[in-house]
mmCIF file of C-alpha atoms in Angstrom:
data_model
loop_
_atom_site.group_PDB
_atom_site.id
_atom_site.type_symbol
_atom_site.label_atom_id
_atom_site.label_comp_id
_atom_site.label_asym_id
_atom_site.label_seq_id
_atom_site.Cartn_x
_atom_site.Cartn_y
_atom_site.Cartn_z
ATOM 1 C CA MET A 1 116.609 194.666 -19.926
ATOM 2 C CA THR A 2 118.567 193.650 -16.850
ATOM 3 C CA GLN A 3 121.803 195.474 -16.037
ATOM 4 C CA THR A 4 125.079 194.881 -14.223
ATOM 5 C CA HIS A 5 126.162 197.579 -11.763
ATOM 6 C CA LYS A 6 129.439 198.151 -9.936
ATOM 7 C CA CYS A 7 129.029 199.040 -6.259
ATOM 8 C CA PRO A 8 131.071 202.085 -5.264
ATOM 9 C CA THR A 9 134.053 201.128 -3.124
ATOM 10 C CA ASP A 10 134.614 204.435 -1.305
ATOM 11 C CA THR A 11 131.543 204.194 0.961
ATOM 12 C CA VAL A 12 130.844 201.580 3.657
ATOM 13 C CA HIS A 13 128.688 201.502 6.777
ATOM 14 C CA TYR A 14 129.130 199.767 10.141
ATOM 15 C CA THR A 15 125.535 199.425 11.379
ATOM 16 C CA TRP A 16 122.119 198.550 10.026
ATOM 17 C CA HIS A 17 120.133 201.771 9.714
ATOM 18 C CA LYS A 18 117.052 202.543 7.620
ATOM 19 C CA GLU A 19 118.344 206.118 7.116
ATOM 20 C CA HIS A 20 121.551 205.012 5.413
ATOM 21 C CA GLU A 21 121.543 206.551 1.938
ATOM 22 C CA PRO A 22 121.451 203.860 -0.798
ATOM 23 C CA ILE A 23 124.609 203.887 -2.882
ATOM 24 C CA LEU A 24 122.828 202.091 -5.738
ATOM 25 C CA THR A 25 119.237 201.764 -6.942
ATOM 26 C CA ILE A 26 118.571 198.789 -9.158
ATOM 27 C CA ASP A 27 115.713 196.770 -10.653
ATOM 28 C CA SER A 28 114.709 193.210 -9.894
ATOM 29 C CA GLY A 29 116.822 190.926 -12.057
ATOM 30 C CA ASP A 30 119.895 193.160 -12.002
ATOM 31 C CA THR A 31 123.374 192.108 -10.965
ATOM 32 C CA VAL A 32 125.747 194.041 -8.690
ATOM 33 C CA VAL A 33 129.534 193.548 -8.461
ATOM 34 C CA PHE A 34 130.834 194.306 -5.013
ATOM 35 C CA GLU A 35 134.415 194.808 -3.821
ATOM 36 C CA THR A 36 134.290 194.149 -0.083
ATOM 37 C CA ARG A 37 136.875 195.058 2.535
ATOM 38 C CA GLU A 38 138.424 192.698 5.092
ATOM 39 C CA VAL A 39 136.224 192.560 8.171
ATOM 40 C CA SER A 40 138.496 194.814 10.260
ATOM 41 C CA ASP A 41 138.264 197.491 7.515
ATOM 42 C CA ASN A 42 141.873 196.581 6.722
ATOM 43 C CA GLN A 43 143.179 197.228 10.220
ATOM 44 C CA PHE A 44 144.950 193.916 9.489
ATOM 45 C CA ASN A 45 147.117 193.234 6.478
ATOM 46 C CA PHE A 46 149.427 190.454 5.278
ATOM 47 C CA GLN A 47 152.347 191.873 7.289
ATOM 48 C CA SER A 48 150.352 192.359 10.538
ATOM 49 C CA THR A 49 151.735 191.132 13.819
ATOM 50 C CA ILE A 50 149.885 190.150 16.974
ATOM 51 C CA GLU A 51 149.940 193.780 18.185
ATOM 52 C CA ALA A 52 147.239 194.565 15.628
ATOM 53 C CA ILE A 53 144.746 192.684 17.789
ATOM 54 C CA SER A 54 145.211 194.892 20.857
ATOM 55 C CA GLU A 55 145.105 197.985 18.631
ATOM 56 C CA LEU A 56 141.864 196.975 16.924
ATOM 57 C CA ASP A 57 139.250 199.777 16.773
ATOM 58 C CA TRP A 58 135.885 197.970 17.005
ATOM 59 C CA ASP A 59 134.001 200.995 15.696
ATOM 60 C CA TYR A 60 135.459 200.129 12.269
ATOM 61 C CA VAL A 61 134.787 196.376 12.297
ATOM 62 C CA TYR A 62 132.244 194.929 9.828
ATOM 63 C CA PRO A 63 132.430 197.464 7.024
ATOM 64 C CA LEU A 64 129.547 196.632 4.704
ATOM 65 C CA SER A 65 129.111 197.595 1.052
ATOM 66 C CA GLY A 66 125.717 199.093 0.392
ATOM 67 C CA PRO A 67 122.926 199.556 0.998
ATOM 68 C CA VAL A 68 121.454 198.699 -2.389
ATOM 69 C CA TYR A 69 117.848 199.754 -3.013
ATOM 70 C CA ILE A 70 115.891 197.258 -5.153
ATOM 71 C CA ASN A 71 112.911 198.818 -6.861
ATOM 72 C CA GLY A 72 109.632 197.103 -6.055
ATOM 73 C CA ALA A 73 110.760 195.385 -2.856
ATOM 74 C CA GLU A 74 108.315 195.931 0.015
ATOM 75 C CA PRO A 75 108.025 194.553 3.561
ATOM 76 C CA GLY A 76 106.633 191.007 3.383
ATOM 77 C CA ASP A 77 108.310 190.265 0.066
ATOM 78 C CA THR A 78 111.268 187.953 -0.320
ATOM 79 C CA LEU A 79 114.619 189.031 -1.827
ATOM 80 C CA ALA A 80 116.417 186.260 -3.714
ATOM 81 C CA VAL A 81 120.176 186.772 -3.886
ATOM 82 C CA GLU A 82 121.904 184.488 -6.370
ATOM 83 C CA ILE A 83 125.646 184.197 -5.784
ATOM 84 C CA LEU A 84 127.125 184.275 -9.283
ATOM 85 C CA ASP A 85 130.813 184.617 -8.489
ATOM 86 C CA LEU A 86 133.236 185.122 -5.615
ATOM 87 C CA LYS A 87 136.964 185.863 -5.821
ATOM 88 C CA THR A 88 139.337 186.359 -2.943
ATOM 89 C CA LYS A 89 142.099 188.957 -3.075
ATOM 90 C CA HIS A 90 145.725 187.991 -2.383
ATOM 91 C CA TRP A 91 145.779 187.637 1.419
ATOM 92 C CA GLY A 92 143.773 186.559 4.406
ATOM 93 C CA ARG A 93 144.124 186.113 8.155
ATOM 94 C CA THR A 94 142.624 184.228 11.076
ATOM 95 C CA ALA A 95 142.995 185.018 14.767
ATOM 96 C CA VAL A 96 141.950 184.264 18.288
ATOM 97 C CA LEU A 97 140.362 187.395 19.760
ATOM 98 C CA PRO A 98 140.406 186.892 23.529
ATOM 99 C CA GLY A 99 137.032 186.345 25.180
ATOM 100 C CA LEU A 100 135.037 185.955 21.930
ATOM 101 C CA ASP A 101 135.832 182.358 20.899
ATOM 102 C CA LEU A 102 134.241 179.045 21.812
ATOM 103 C CA LEU A 103 137.099 177.983 24.094
ATOM 104 C CA ALA A 104 137.878 181.371 25.573
ATOM 105 C CA GLU A 105 138.930 179.897 28.950
ATOM 106 C CA ASP A 106 141.304 177.444 27.314
ATOM 107 C CA TYR A 107 142.937 180.030 25.026
ATOM 108 C CA PRO A 108 142.979 183.412 26.845
ATOM 109 C CA ASP A 109 145.748 184.967 24.756
ATOM 110 C CA ALA A 110 145.543 186.648 21.365
ATOM 111 C CA TYR A 111 146.946 184.786 18.351
ATOM 112 C CA LEU A 112 147.222 185.776 14.714
ATOM 113 C CA ARG A 113 148.265 184.124 11.448
ATOM 114 C CA THR A 114 148.185 185.569 7.940
ATOM 115 C CA PHE A 115 148.117 183.552 4.707
ATOM 116 C CA ASP A 116 148.892 184.000 1.033
ATOM 117 C CA LEU A 117 145.772 183.396 -1.078
ATOM 118 C CA SER A 118 147.394 184.017 -4.462
ATOM 119 C CA ASP A 119 147.273 180.269 -5.308
ATOM 120 C CA GLY A 120 143.518 180.660 -5.661
ATOM 121 C CA LYS A 121 142.824 177.014 -4.768
ATOM 122 C CA TYR A 122 144.466 176.353 -1.377
ATOM 123 C CA ILE A 123 146.138 178.031 1.548
ATOM 124 C CA HIS A 124 149.210 176.288 2.915
ATOM 125 C CA PHE A 125 148.576 176.036 6.636
ATOM 126 C CA ASN A 126 151.964 174.337 6.984
ATOM 127 C CA ASP A 127 154.121 172.044 4.860
ATOM 128 C CA ASP A 128 151.727 169.128 5.399
ATOM 129 C CA ILE A 129 148.303 170.790 5.464
ATOM 130 C CA LYS A 130 146.469 172.462 2.589
ATOM 131 C CA VAL A 131 143.046 174.014 3.219
ATOM 132 C CA PRO A 132 140.836 174.501 0.157
ATOM 133 C CA ILE A 133 139.725 178.035 -0.639
ATOM 134 C CA GLU A 134 135.916 177.990 -0.611
ATOM 135 C CA PRO A 135 134.914 181.659 -0.574
ATOM 136 C CA PHE A 136 131.684 183.078 0.772
ATOM 137 C CA LEU A 137 130.398 186.286 2.284
ATOM 138 C CA GLY A 138 129.986 185.995 6.043
ATOM 139 C CA THR A 139 127.533 188.901 6.088
ATOM 140 C CA MET A 140 124.630 189.390 3.726
ATOM 141 C CA GLY A 141 121.368 190.980 4.772
ATOM 142 C CA VAL A 142 118.579 193.477 4.360
ATOM 143 C CA CYS A 143 117.955 196.333 6.726
ATOM 144 C CA PRO A 144 115.943 195.060 9.739
ATOM 145 C CA LYS A 145 112.521 196.399 10.557
ATOM 146 C CA ASP A 146 113.868 198.271 13.589
ATOM 147 C CA GLY A 147 117.170 199.218 11.948
ATOM 148 C CA ASP A 148 118.268 202.404 13.687
ATOM 149 C CA GLY A 149 121.982 201.796 14.271
ATOM 150 C CA THR A 150 121.638 198.058 14.924
ATOM 151 C CA PRO A 151 125.083 196.383 15.242
ATOM 152 C CA ILE A 152 126.174 194.165 12.361
ATOM 153 C CA MET A 153 126.862 191.334 14.817
ATOM 154 C CA PRO A 154 124.866 189.326 15.845
ATOM 155 C CA PRO A 155 122.647 188.182 12.935
ATOM 156 C CA GLY A 156 118.875 188.236 12.924
ATOM 157 C CA ASN A 157 115.829 187.188 10.928
ATOM 158 C CA PHE A 158 116.881 189.774 8.326
ATOM 159 C CA GLY A 159 120.165 187.945 7.652
ATOM 160 C CA GLY A 160 123.354 189.798 8.485
ATOM 161 C CA ASN A 161 126.353 188.077 10.073
ATOM 162 C CA LEU A 162 125.087 184.594 9.285
ATOM 163 C CA ASP A 163 128.506 182.985 8.652
ATOM 164 C CA VAL A 164 126.880 180.152 6.726
ATOM 165 C CA ARG A 165 129.747 178.551 4.796
ATOM 166 C CA GLN A 166 127.374 176.946 2.300
ATOM 167 C CA LEU A 167 126.554 180.371 0.750
ATOM 168 C CA THR A 168 129.112 179.779 -1.982
ATOM 169 C CA ILE A 169 128.998 180.230 -5.748
ATOM 170 C CA GLY A 170 125.727 178.944 -7.216
ATOM 171 C CA THR A 171 123.732 179.205 -3.960
ATOM 172 C CA LYS A 172 120.541 181.222 -3.766
ATOM 173 C CA LEU A 173 119.913 183.082 -0.491
ATOM 174 C CA TYR A 174 116.358 184.156 0.361
ATOM 175 C CA LEU A 175 115.893 187.113 2.723
ATOM 176 C CA PRO A 176 112.643 188.467 4.203
ATOM 177 C CA VAL A 177 112.263 192.101 3.152
ATOM 178 C CA GLN A 178 111.576 194.411 6.095
ATOM 179 C CA GLN A 179 112.134 197.893 4.608
ATOM 180 C CA ALA A 180 111.029 199.472 1.342
ATOM 181 C CA GLY A 181 113.697 198.695 -1.261
ATOM 182 C CA ALA A 182 115.145 195.936 0.956
ATOM 183 C CA LEU A 183 118.364 197.968 1.521
ATOM 184 C CA PHE A 184 120.722 195.071 0.988
ATOM 185 C CA SER A 185 124.341 195.145 2.184
ATOM 186 C CA CYS A 186 127.191 192.666 2.315
ATOM 187 C CA GLY A 187 130.786 192.119 3.410
ATOM 188 C CA ASP A 188 132.941 190.038 5.741
ATOM 189 C CA GLY A 189 134.521 187.839 3.057
ATOM 190 C CA HIS A 190 135.741 184.405 4.102
ATOM 191 C CA ALA A 191 138.151 182.283 2.063
ATOM 192 C CA ALA A 192 137.519 179.227 4.281
ATOM 193 C CA GLN A 193 135.545 178.346 7.397
ATOM 194 C CA GLY A 194 134.257 175.299 9.242
ATOM 195 C CA ASP A 195 130.700 175.164 10.504
ATOM 196 C CA GLY A 196 131.054 176.880 13.871
ATOM 197 C CA GLU A 197 133.860 179.403 13.154
ATOM 198 C CA VAL A 198 135.061 178.249 16.571
ATOM 199 C CA CYS A 199 138.009 180.596 17.238
ATOM 200 C CA VAL A 200 135.761 183.569 16.199
ATOM 201 C CA SER A 201 137.636 184.091 12.936
ATOM 202 C CA ALA A 202 137.315 182.397 9.597
ATOM 203 C CA LEU A 203 139.972 182.999 6.931
ATOM 204 C CA GLU A 204 139.043 186.670 6.759
ATOM 205 C CA CYS A 205 139.868 188.435 3.482
ATOM 206 C CA PRO A 206 138.870 191.184 1.035
ATOM 207 C CA MET A 207 136.734 189.810 -1.785
ATOM 208 C CA TYR A 208 134.975 190.468 -5.060
ATOM 209 C CA ALA A 209 131.375 189.278 -5.235
ATOM 210 C CA SER A 210 128.872 189.212 -8.106
ATOM 211 C CA LEU A 211 125.272 188.938 -6.871
ATOM 212 C CA LYS A 212 121.958 188.848 -8.781
ATOM 213 C CA PHE A 213 118.848 190.203 -7.082
ATOM 214 C CA THR A 214 115.257 189.148 -7.699
ATOM 215 C CA VAL A 215 112.163 190.407 -5.836
ATOM 216 C CA ILE A 216 109.626 187.701 -5.059
ATOM 217 C CA LYS A 217 106.272 189.286 -4.067
ATOM 218 C CA ALA A 218 104.565 188.320 -0.825
ATOM 219 C CA SER A 219 101.699 186.746 -2.738
ATOM 220 C CA GLU A 220 104.174 184.164 -4.072
ATOM 221 C CA LYS A 221 106.592 183.616 -1.200
ATOM 222 C CA THR A 222 106.910 184.799 2.395
ATOM 223 C CA ILE A 223 109.557 183.521 4.793
ATOM 224 C CA PRO A 224 110.168 184.182 8.518
ATOM 225 C CA SER A 225 113.975 184.181 8.352
ATOM 226 C CA PRO A 226 116.768 183.500 5.832
ATOM 227 C CA GLN A 227 116.625 180.353 3.733
ATOM 228 C CA PHE A 228 118.947 179.088 1.003
ATOM 229 C CA GLN A 229 119.376 176.477 -1.720
ATOM 230 C CA THR A 230 122.822 175.187 -2.522
ATOM 231 C CA LYS A 231 124.179 174.051 -5.845
ATOM 232 C CA GLY A 232 125.671 170.617 -5.359
ATOM 233 C CA GLY A 233 127.029 169.093 -2.174
ATOM 234 C CA LEU A 234 127.712 170.972 1.028
ATOM 235 C CA THR A 235 131.465 170.295 1.168
ATOM 236 C CA GLN A 236 132.395 169.779 -2.455
ATOM 237 C CA LYS A 237 136.145 170.321 -2.100
ATOM 238 C CA VAL A 238 136.631 167.938 0.805
ATOM 239 C CA ASN A 239 133.898 165.315 0.553
ATOM 240 C CA HIS A 240 135.955 162.995 -1.654
ATOM 241 C CA ASP A 241 137.937 161.536 1.263
ATOM 242 C CA ASP A 242 137.514 160.326 4.842
ATOM 243 C CA PHE A 243 136.556 162.335 7.920
ATOM 244 C CA TYR A 244 137.605 161.940 11.554
ATOM 245 C CA GLY A 245 134.942 162.707 14.148
ATOM 246 C CA THR A 246 134.949 163.518 17.844
ATOM 247 C CA THR A 247 131.883 163.994 20.076
ATOM 248 C CA GLY A 248 130.561 165.790 23.107
ATOM 249 C CA VAL A 249 127.599 164.237 24.942
ATOM 250 C CA GLY A 250 125.450 165.867 27.626
ATOM 251 C CA PRO A 251 122.405 167.956 28.487
ATOM 252 C CA ASP A 252 123.785 171.257 27.052
ATOM 253 C CA LEU A 253 124.593 171.829 23.365
ATOM 254 C CA MET A 254 127.169 174.552 24.020
ATOM 255 C CA THR A 255 129.043 172.355 26.479
ATOM 256 C CA GLY A 256 128.802 169.436 24.029
ATOM 257 C CA ALA A 257 130.264 171.572 21.259
ATOM 258 C CA GLN A 258 133.133 172.621 23.516
ATOM 259 C CA GLU A 259 133.862 169.001 24.511
ATOM 260 C CA ALA A 260 133.812 167.806 20.904
ATOM 261 C CA LEU A 261 136.116 170.632 19.884
ATOM 262 C CA ARG A 262 138.590 170.021 22.727
ATOM 263 C CA ALA A 263 138.771 166.337 21.743
ATOM 264 C CA MET A 264 139.356 167.341 18.115
ATOM 265 C CA ILE A 265 142.150 169.737 19.039
ATOM 266 C CA ASP A 266 143.813 167.017 21.071
ATOM 267 C CA TYR A 267 143.483 164.584 18.199
ATOM 268 C CA VAL A 268 144.943 166.947 15.600
ATOM 269 C CA SER A 269 147.752 168.120 17.853
ATOM 270 C CA GLU A 270 148.849 164.603 18.804
ATOM 271 C CA THR A 271 148.330 162.969 15.406
ATOM 272 C CA TYR A 272 149.832 165.660 13.216
ATOM 273 C CA ASN A 273 152.367 167.139 15.641
ATOM 274 C CA ILE A 274 151.195 170.750 15.633
ATOM 275 C CA GLU A 275 150.677 173.155 18.539
ATOM 276 C CA LYS A 276 147.252 173.148 20.109
ATOM 277 C CA ILE A 277 146.698 176.843 19.287
ATOM 278 C CA ASP A 278 147.301 176.061 15.610
ATOM 279 C CA ALA A 279 145.006 173.048 15.817
ATOM 280 C CA TYR A 280 142.387 175.402 17.212
ATOM 281 C CA LEU A 281 142.795 177.831 14.265
ATOM 282 C CA LEU A 282 142.685 174.899 11.808
ATOM 283 C CA ALA A 283 139.432 173.756 13.385
ATOM 284 C CA SER A 284 137.975 177.189 12.847
ATOM 285 C CA LEU A 285 138.885 176.950 9.147
ATOM 286 C CA CYS A 286 137.734 173.408 8.321
ATOM 287 C CA VAL A 287 136.135 171.435 11.183
ATOM 288 C CA ASP A 288 132.337 171.222 11.044
ATOM 289 C CA LEU A 289 130.296 171.113 14.225
ATOM 290 C CA LYS A 290 127.051 169.126 13.834
ATOM 291 C CA ILE A 291 124.108 168.350 16.103
ATOM 292 C CA SER A 292 124.049 164.598 15.700
ATOM 293 C CA GLU A 293 121.130 163.950 18.099
ATOM 294 C CA ILE A 294 118.823 166.179 20.174
ATOM 295 C CA VAL A 295 115.913 163.871 21.190
ATOM 296 C CA ASP A 296 117.456 161.263 23.461
ATOM 297 C CA ALA A 297 116.177 161.829 27.002
ATOM 298 C CA GLY A 298 118.000 165.114 27.535
ATOM 299 C CA GLU A 299 121.400 163.817 26.499
ATOM 300 C CA TYR A 300 122.451 165.507 23.270
ATOM 301 C CA VAL A 301 125.305 164.615 20.905
ATOM 302 C CA VAL A 302 127.447 167.219 19.158
ATOM 303 C CA SER A 303 130.029 165.957 16.610
ATOM 304 C CA ALA A 304 133.105 167.681 15.259
ATOM 305 C CA LEU A 305 134.106 166.478 11.786
ATOM 306 C CA LEU A 306 137.606 166.921 10.340
ATOM 307 C CA PRO A 307 138.135 166.381 6.567
ATOM 308 C CA LEU A 308 141.235 164.252 6.247
ATOM 309 C CA SER A 309 141.682 165.394 2.655
ATOM 310 C CA ILE A 310 143.456 168.541 3.903
ATOM 311 C CA PHE A 311 146.527 166.486 4.918
ATOM 312 C CA ASN A 312 149.170 165.895 2.268
ATOM 313 C CA ASP A 313 149.200 162.115 2.734
ATOM 314 C CA SER A 314 145.520 162.150 1.708
ATOM 315 C CA GLN A 315 146.134 164.357 -1.316
ATOM 316 C CA GLU A 316 148.809 162.174 -2.930
#
């Protein structure tokens, strides 16, 4: 008979390490309920001011709940993680952390905004903009093969800090097992994020997550890196209305992404009369960067797509 377990909340870890002691041991088919901390390990809170950024202790960033040992999981197997439920707590924040964002040269100064999530459906970015709450865990992974104090960021073929916004309720994430028991951990809850997370922050928040784990043996399924299957459309809460797109064209995808984003910030700032720094944060929460074309004689196209449904005149 399958069971539901509650992951202890008093123990977290800040690196991937095969020697981390499992805080739970479960069977394939079991469900675990996690209570994850905000990605700074609550060095930010709803009342935080911009000074919290300069005081940030990076040794305590990316607190992960786990690891969870899944009986029967062996290297070469695949761990299926079904996302049964996700619930944000009452607050979240987004910020520009100097030097880490996509437009670091354009926005060299720190910037912070906190938001009330108690509505459960939207955050009110301002009087005219409502961003849907679409929660997901920015970090889910198994311990990597060479996990011996490996930083949580960046991600790898084991998963980790993937920041894939489509890993919402109903999605199944598949991870290649690299250690006995898989040693799964998660955290880094996001209430909203665009594809790209361009200012280096999503809408970061503490979160409850209910995840079901199934071991798929290597004889049935082997994968080289994370894969996933969504339930329904990719942007279910915004795909009912129009989008506005900007592009960057050239021989370098990173430069193209920057150009598309700059054009989008200009468009949002001029059209909706908000400061460029706020347009930048808004883009990190709901603008999707897409590779539109990558085969045309060395000139590639990156698009930035803004859902117009977030603006009040589209919601009426």
